[in-house]
Tab-separated table of C-alpha atoms in Angstrom:
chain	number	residue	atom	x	y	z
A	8	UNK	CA	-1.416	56.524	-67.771
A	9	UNK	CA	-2.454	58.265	-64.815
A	10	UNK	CA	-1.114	61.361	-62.919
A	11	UNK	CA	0.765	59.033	-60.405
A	12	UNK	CA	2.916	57.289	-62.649
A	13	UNK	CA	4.564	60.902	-63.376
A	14	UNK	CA	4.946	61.361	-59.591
A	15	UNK	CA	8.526	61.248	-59.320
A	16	UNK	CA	8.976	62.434	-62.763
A	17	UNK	CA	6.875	65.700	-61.765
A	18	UNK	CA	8.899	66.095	-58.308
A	19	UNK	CA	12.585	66.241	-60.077
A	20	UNK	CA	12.227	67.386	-63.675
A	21	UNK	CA	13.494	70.928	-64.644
A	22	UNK	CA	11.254	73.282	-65.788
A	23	UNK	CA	13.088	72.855	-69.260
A	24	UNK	CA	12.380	69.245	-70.121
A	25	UNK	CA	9.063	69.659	-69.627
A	26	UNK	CA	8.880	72.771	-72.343
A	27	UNK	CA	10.965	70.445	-74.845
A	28	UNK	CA	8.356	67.504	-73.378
A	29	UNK	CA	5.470	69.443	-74.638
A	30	UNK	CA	7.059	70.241	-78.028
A	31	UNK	CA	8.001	66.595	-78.920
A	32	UNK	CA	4.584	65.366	-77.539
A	33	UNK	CA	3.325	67.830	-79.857
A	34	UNK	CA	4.752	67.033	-82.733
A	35	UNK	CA	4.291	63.612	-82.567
A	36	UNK	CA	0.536	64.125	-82.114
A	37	UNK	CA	0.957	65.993	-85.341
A	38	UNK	CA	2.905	63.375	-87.196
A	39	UNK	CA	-0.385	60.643	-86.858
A	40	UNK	CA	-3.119	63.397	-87.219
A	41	UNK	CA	-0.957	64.118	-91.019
A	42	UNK	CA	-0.681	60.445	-91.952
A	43	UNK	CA	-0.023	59.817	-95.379
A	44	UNK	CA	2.707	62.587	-95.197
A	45	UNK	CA	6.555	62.161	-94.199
A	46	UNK	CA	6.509	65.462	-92.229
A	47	UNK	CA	7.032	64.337	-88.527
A	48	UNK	CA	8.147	68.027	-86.585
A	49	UNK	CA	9.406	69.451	-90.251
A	50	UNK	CA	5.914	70.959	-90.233
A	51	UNK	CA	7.040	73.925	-88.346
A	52	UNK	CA	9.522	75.216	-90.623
A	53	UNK	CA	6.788	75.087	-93.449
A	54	UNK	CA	4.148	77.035	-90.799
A	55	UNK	CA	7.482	79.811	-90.329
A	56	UNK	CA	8.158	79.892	-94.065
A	57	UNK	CA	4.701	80.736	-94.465
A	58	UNK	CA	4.371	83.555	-91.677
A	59	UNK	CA	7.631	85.182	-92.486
A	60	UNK	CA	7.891	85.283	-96.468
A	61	UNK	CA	11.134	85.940	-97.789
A	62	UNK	CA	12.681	84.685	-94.909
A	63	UNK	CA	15.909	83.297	-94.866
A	64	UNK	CA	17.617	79.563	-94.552
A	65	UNK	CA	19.502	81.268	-91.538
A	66	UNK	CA	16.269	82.876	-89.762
A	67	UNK	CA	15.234	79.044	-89.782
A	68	UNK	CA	19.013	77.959	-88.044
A	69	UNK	CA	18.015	80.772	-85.948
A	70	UNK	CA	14.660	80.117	-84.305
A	71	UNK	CA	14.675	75.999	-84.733
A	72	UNK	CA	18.371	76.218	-82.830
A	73	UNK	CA	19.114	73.931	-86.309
A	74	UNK	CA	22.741	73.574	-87.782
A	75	UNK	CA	22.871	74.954	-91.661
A	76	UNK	CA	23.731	71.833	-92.715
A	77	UNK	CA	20.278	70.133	-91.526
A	78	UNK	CA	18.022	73.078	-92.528
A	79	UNK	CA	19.529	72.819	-95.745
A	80	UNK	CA	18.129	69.572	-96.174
A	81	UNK	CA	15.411	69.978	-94.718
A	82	UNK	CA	14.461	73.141	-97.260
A	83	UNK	CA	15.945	70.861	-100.611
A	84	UNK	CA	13.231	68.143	-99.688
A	85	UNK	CA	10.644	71.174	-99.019
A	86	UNK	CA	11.519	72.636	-102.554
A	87	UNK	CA	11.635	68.954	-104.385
A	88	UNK	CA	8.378	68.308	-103.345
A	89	UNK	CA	7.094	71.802	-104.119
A	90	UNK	CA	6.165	73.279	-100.694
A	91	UNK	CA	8.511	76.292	-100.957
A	92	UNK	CA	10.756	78.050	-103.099
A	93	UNK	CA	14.029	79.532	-102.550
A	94	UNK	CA	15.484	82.612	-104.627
A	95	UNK	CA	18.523	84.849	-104.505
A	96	UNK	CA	17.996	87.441	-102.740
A	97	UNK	CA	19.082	90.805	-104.846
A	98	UNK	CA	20.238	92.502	-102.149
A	99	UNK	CA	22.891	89.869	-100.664
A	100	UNK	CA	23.431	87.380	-103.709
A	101	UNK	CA	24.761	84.669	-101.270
A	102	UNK	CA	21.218	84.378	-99.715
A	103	UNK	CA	18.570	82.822	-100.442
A	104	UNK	CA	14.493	84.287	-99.458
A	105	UNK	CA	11.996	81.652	-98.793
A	106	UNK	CA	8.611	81.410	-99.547
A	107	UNK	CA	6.024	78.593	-99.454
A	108	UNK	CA	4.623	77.763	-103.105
A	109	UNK	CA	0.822	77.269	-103.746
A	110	UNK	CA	1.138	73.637	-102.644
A	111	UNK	CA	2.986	74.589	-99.576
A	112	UNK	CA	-0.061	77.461	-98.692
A	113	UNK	CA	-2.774	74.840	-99.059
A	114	UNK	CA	-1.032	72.826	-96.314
A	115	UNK	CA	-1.049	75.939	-93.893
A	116	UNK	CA	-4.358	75.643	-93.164
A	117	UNK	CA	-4.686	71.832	-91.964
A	118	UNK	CA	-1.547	71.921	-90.004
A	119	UNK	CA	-3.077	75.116	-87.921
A	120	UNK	CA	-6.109	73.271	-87.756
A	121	UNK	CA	-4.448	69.968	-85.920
A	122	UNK	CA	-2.285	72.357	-84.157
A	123	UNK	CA	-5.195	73.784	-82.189
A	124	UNK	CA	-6.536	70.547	-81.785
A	125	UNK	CA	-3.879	70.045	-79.582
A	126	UNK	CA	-3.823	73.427	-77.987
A	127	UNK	CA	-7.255	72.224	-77.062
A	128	UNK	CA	-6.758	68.898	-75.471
A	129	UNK	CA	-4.328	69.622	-73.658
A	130	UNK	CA	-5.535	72.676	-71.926
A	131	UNK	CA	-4.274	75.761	-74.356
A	132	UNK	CA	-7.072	78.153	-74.505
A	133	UNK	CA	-7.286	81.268	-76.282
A	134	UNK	CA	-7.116	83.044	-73.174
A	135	UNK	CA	-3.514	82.207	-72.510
A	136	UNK	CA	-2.052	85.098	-74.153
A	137	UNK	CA	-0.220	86.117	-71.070
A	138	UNK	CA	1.598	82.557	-70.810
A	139	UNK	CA	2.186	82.556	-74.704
A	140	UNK	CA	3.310	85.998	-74.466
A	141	UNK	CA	5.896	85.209	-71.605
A	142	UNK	CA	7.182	81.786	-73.260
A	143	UNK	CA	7.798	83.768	-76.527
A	144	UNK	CA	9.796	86.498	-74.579
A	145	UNK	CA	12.121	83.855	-72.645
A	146	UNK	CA	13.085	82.128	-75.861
A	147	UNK	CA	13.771	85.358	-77.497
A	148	UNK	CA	16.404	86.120	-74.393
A	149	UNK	CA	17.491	82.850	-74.739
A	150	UNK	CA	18.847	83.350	-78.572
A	151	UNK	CA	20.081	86.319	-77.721
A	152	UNK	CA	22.084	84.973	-74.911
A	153	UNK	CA	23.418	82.443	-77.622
A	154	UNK	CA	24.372	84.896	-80.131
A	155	UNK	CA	26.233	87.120	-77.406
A	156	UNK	CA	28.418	84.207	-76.363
């Protein structure tokens, strides 16, 4: 396709579609670079398991903007096919801490890999710091905005 089939698109699209544009286009890009694996956007929750251990299943409702009910199955296929782990927490007994198991860690790696793949053809440089740091800010207003009201 070329730039002026997306004319009109371009001209009267909020600046919102095109962020959740750019995540879907992601992970589907994602999705055929892990063939063999029934993943499709799940990926992400492994990737956040991994960077925040011990998290919990409602840091995950949190930052995905996920209801319980579909993390929860999400993390029960996750821990059935031994990418992560989930154990009472000690300190609130109705919680449960995540972690990614060895299996889960030995994914990490490939999914960054094809993940900056993509950064890379589509124009995400290392040097966008600035724009990552900005995008990171707005979403973080954004759940707070949603937990306020």
């Amino acid at each position: 396709m070329n730039d002026e089939s997306f004319q009109g698109i371009m001209d009267n699209s909020p600046f919102i579609a095109w962020i959740h544009n750019i995540s879907l286009n992601q992970q589907k890009y994602m999705k055929t670079k892990m063939s063999g694996l029934d993943f499709s956007h799940d990926l992400r929750y492994i990737i956040f398991i991994y960077d925040n251990p011990e998290c919990s299943q409602e840091d995950l409702v949190n930052m995905f903007c996920q209801s319980k009910g579909n993390i929860a199955k999400i993390l029960k296929k996750f821990e059935d096919q031994g990418y992560i782990k989930r154990e009472i927490n000690p300190e609130n007994r109705r919680k449960y801490m995540l972690t990614t198991t060895e299996k889960g860690d030995s994914l990490v790696p490939k999914i960054r890999q094809i993940s900056k793949e993509w950064e890379k053809e589509v124009g995400i440089s290392e040097n966008d710091v600035e724009l990552k740091k900005r995008i990171m800010e707005i979403a973080i207003k954004g759940m707070r905005l949603t937990q306020e009201g």
